[in-house]
Every structure is written in structure tokens, then in C-alpha cells.
PDB file of C-alpha atoms in Angstrom:
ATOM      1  CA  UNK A   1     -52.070 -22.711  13.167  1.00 91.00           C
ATOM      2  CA  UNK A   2     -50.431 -23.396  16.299  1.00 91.00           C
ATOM      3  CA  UNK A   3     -47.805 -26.367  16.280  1.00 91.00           C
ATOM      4  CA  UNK A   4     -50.043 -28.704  19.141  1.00 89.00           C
ATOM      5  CA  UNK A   5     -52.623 -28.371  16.184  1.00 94.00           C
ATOM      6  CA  UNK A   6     -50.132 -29.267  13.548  1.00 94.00           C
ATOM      7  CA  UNK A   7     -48.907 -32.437  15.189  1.00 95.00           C
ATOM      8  CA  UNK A   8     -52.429 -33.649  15.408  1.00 94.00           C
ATOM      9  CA  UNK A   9     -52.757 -33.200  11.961  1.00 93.00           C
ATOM     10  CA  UNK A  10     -49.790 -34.758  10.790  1.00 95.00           C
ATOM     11  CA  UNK A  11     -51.016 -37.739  12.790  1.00 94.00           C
ATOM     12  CA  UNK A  12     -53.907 -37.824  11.310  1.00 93.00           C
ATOM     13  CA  UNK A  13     -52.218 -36.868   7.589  1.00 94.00           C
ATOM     14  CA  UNK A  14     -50.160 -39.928   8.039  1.00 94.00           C
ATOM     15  CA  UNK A  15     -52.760 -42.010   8.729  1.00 87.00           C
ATOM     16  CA  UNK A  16     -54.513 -41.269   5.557  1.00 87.00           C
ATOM     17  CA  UNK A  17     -51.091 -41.878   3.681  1.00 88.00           C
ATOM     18  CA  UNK A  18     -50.735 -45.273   5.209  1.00 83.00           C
ATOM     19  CA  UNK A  19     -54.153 -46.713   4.972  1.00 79.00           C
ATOM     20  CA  UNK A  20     -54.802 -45.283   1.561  1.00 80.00           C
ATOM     21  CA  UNK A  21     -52.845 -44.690  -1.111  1.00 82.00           C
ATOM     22  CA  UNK A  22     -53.128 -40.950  -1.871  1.00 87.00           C
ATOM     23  CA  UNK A  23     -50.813 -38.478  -2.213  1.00 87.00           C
ATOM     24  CA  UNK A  24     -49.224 -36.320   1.055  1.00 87.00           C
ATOM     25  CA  UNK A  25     -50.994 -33.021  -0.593  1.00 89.00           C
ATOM     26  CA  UNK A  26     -54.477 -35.034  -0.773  1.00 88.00           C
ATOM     27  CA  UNK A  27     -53.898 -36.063   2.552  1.00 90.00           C
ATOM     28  CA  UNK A  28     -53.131 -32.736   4.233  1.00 89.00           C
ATOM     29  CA  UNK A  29     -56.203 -31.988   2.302  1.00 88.00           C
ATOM     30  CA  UNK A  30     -58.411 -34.362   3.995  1.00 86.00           C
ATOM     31  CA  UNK A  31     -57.282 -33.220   7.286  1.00 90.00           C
ATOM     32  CA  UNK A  32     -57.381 -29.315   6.873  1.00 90.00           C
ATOM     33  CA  UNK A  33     -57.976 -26.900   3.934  1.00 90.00           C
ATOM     34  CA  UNK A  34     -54.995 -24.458   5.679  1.00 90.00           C
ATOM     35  CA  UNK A  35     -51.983 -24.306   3.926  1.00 89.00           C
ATOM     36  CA  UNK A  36     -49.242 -24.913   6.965  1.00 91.00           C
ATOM     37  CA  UNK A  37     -45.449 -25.082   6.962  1.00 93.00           C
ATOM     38  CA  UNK A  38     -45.016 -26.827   9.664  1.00 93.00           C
ATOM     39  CA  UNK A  39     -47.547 -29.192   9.042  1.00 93.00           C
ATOM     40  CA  UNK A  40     -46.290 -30.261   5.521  1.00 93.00           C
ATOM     41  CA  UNK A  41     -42.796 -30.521   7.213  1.00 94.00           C
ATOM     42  CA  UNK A  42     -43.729 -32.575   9.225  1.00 95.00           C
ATOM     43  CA  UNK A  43     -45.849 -34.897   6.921  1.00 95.00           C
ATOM     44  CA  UNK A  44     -43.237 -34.969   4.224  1.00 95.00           C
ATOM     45  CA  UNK A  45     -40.438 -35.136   6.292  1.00 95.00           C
ATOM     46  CA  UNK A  46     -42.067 -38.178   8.019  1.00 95.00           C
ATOM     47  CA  UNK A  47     -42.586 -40.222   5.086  1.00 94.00           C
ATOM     48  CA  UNK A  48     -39.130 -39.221   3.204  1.00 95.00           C
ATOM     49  CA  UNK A  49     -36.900 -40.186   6.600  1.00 96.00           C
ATOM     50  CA  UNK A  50     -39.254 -43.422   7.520  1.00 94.00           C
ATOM     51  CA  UNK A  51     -36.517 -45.913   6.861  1.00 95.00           C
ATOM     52  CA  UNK A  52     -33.946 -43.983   9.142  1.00 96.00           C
ATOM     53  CA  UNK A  53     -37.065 -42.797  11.691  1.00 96.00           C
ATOM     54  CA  UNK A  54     -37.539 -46.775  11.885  1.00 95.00           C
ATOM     55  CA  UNK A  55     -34.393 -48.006  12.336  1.00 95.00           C
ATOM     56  CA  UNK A  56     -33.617 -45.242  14.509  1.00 94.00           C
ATOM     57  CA  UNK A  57     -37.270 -46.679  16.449  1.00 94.00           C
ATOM     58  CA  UNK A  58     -36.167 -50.758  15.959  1.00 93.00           C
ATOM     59  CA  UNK A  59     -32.533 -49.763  18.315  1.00 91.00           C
ATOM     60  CA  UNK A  60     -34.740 -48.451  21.061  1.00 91.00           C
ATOM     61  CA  UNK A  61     -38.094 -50.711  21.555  1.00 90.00           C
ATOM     62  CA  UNK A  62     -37.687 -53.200  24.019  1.00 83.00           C
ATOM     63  CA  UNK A  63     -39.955 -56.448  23.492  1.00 83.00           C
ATOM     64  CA  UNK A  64     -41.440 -55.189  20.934  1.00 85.00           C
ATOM     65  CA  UNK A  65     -41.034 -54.909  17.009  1.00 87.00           C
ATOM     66  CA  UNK A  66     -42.315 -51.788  15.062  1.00 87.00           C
ATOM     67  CA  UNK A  67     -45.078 -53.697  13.424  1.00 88.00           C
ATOM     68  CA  UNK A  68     -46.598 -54.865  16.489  1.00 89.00           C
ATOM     69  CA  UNK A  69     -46.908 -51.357  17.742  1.00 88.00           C
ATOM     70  CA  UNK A  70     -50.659 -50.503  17.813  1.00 89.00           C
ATOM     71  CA  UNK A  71     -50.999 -47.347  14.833  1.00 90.00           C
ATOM     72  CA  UNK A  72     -51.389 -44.614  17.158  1.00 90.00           C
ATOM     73  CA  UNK A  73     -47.956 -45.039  18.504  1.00 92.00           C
ATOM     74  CA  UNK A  74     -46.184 -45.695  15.787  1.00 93.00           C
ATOM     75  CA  UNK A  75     -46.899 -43.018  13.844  1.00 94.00           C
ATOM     76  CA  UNK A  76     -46.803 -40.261  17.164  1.00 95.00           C
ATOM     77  CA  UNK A  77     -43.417 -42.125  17.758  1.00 96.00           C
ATOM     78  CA  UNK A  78     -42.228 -41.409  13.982  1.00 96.00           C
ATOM     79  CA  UNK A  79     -43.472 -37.515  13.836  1.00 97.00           C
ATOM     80  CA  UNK A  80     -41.434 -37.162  17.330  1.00 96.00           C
ATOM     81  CA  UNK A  81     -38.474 -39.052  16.309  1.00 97.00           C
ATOM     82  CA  UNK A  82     -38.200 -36.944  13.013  1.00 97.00           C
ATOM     83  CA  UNK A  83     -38.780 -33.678  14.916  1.00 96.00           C
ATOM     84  CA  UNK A  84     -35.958 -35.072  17.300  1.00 94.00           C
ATOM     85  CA  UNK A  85     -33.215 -35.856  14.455  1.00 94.00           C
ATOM     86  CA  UNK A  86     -34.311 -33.644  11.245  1.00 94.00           C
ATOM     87  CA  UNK A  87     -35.098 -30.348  13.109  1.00 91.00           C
ATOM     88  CA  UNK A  88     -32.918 -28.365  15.307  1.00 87.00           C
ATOM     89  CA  UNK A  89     -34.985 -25.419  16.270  1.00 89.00           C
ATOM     90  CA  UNK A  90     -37.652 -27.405  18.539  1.00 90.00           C
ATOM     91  CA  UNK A  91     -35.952 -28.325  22.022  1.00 92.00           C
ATOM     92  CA  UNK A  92     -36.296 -32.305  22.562  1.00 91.00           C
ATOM     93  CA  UNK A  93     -38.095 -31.513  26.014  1.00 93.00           C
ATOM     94  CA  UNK A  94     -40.701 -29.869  24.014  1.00 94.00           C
ATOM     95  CA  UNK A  95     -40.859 -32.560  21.002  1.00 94.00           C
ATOM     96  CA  UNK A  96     -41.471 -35.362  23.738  1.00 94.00           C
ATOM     97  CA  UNK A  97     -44.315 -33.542  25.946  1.00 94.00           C
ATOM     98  CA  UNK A  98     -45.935 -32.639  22.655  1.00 95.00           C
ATOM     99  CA  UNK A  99     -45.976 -35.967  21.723  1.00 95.00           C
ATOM    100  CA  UNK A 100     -47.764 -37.145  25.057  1.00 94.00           C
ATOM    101  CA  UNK A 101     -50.142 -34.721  24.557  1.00 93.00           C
ATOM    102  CA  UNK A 102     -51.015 -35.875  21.434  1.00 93.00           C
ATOM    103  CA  UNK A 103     -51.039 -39.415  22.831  1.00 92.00           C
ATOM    104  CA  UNK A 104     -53.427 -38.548  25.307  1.00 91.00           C
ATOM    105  CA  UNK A 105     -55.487 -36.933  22.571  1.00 92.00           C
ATOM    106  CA  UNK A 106     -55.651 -40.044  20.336  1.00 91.00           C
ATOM    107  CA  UNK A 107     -54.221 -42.902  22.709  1.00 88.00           C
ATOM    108  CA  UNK A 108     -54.972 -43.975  25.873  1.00 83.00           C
ATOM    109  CA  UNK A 109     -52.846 -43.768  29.640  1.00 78.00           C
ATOM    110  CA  UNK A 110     -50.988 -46.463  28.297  1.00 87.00           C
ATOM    111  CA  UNK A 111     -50.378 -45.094  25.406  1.00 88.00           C
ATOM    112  CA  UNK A 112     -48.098 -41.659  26.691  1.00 90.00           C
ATOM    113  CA  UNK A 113     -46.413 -43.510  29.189  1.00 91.00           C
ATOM    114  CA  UNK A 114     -45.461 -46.280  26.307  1.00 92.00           C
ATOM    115  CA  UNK A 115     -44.126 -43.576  24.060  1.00 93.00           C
ATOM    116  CA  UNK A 116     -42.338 -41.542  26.625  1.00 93.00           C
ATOM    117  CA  UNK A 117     -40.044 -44.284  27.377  1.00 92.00           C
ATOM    118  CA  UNK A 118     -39.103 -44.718  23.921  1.00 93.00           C
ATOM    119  CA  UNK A 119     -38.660 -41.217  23.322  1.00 93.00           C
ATOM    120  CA  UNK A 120     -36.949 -40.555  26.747  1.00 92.00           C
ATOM    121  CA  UNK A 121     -34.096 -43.305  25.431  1.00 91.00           C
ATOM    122  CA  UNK A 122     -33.273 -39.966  22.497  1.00 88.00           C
ATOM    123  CA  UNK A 123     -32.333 -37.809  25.621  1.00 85.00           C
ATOM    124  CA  UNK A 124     -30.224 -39.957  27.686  1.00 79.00           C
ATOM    125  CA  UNK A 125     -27.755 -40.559  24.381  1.00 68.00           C
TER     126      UNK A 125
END
């Protein structure tokens, strides 16, 4: 599975986690029957670093509050912002454009431009 395809669904994954309450396996299940690394890194990782991913979110959104963010961004923002502080072997260039794509996937125009500027505040510290 290639990583794009991973991210997508993650997103999707953690959807499932936060609308229902099912485990990250059943999830994961819903989404794909493939058994991916990177994919359950990315899902579990998510959900055990939320606190930190949202804080880390909170210092960085300008006007608005993390609960007022419609789903779709939140939860590309939180895979992205994980990838950017839990994993060292994905460059943060790559993290953000994958992230847009995904956006423009699942969002809207609004939507990648809205998350780029959050996520472009990670490469200017």
C-alpha cells in the first residue's frame, strides 16, 4: 500500500474511531482488509498522542478553537502533526503536501489552504 493511500485511510480510520465507539483494529477493518504498518502507525499513534497533537494544534490556530474546526481538518491536521513530531524518517515538506492532497481529496479549496497555514507554522519553528 502506498503511503498517499495510507493517509486516506487513517483519515477515514479515525473517523470511524471518533463517531463510533469501536476499537482502532475494527476500524482499520472497516476501511481496508490489508494489514499495513504504516497505516496502523498512524491510526494508533494518532489516538495515543491526541492530547499532545492538540495542544501542540491549540498554540498554532489563530481565531479559531480545535472544536470549531470542521472534522475533515481536524483530523488531516492531527495525522500531519503526529507524522511531524512522532516520526523522523518522513521529511516535513513531504508530511505537509501529503496532507493537502488529502485535503483536496476529502475537503474543499478552502480546506488545503486552511491546513497549510497551520501546518506551515511547524516549519518556521
Amino acid at each position: 500500500m502506498k503511503r498517499r493511500q495510507a493517509r486516506e485511510l487513517a483519515l477515514q480510520a479515525l473517523f470511524q474511531v471518533d463517531n463510533n465507539e469501536i476499537s482502532v483494529e475494527e476500524a482499520i477493518g472497516h476501511v481496508t482488509e490489508e494489514q499495513d504498518e504504516f497505516l496502523t502507525q498512524l491510526v494508533k499513534g494518532t489516538i495515543e498522542h491526541k492530547e499532545e497533537i492538540d495542544a501542540s494544534l491549540v498554540a498554532r490556530l489563530e481565531n479559531w478553537s480545535l472544536e470549531r474546526l470542521p472534522k475533515i481538518e481536524r483530523t488531516v491536521l492531527r495525522i500531519a502533526v503526529y507524522e511531524l513530531l512522532y516520526t523522523e524518517d518522513i521529511p516535513a515538506k513531504v508530511v505537509i503536501n501529503e496532507a493537502l492532497e488529502v485535503c483536496k481529496v476529502y475537503g474543499d479549496e478552502k480546506s488545503s489552504r486552511f491546513v497549510n497555514g497551520v501546518l506551515s507554522k511547524y516549519t518556521e519553528e
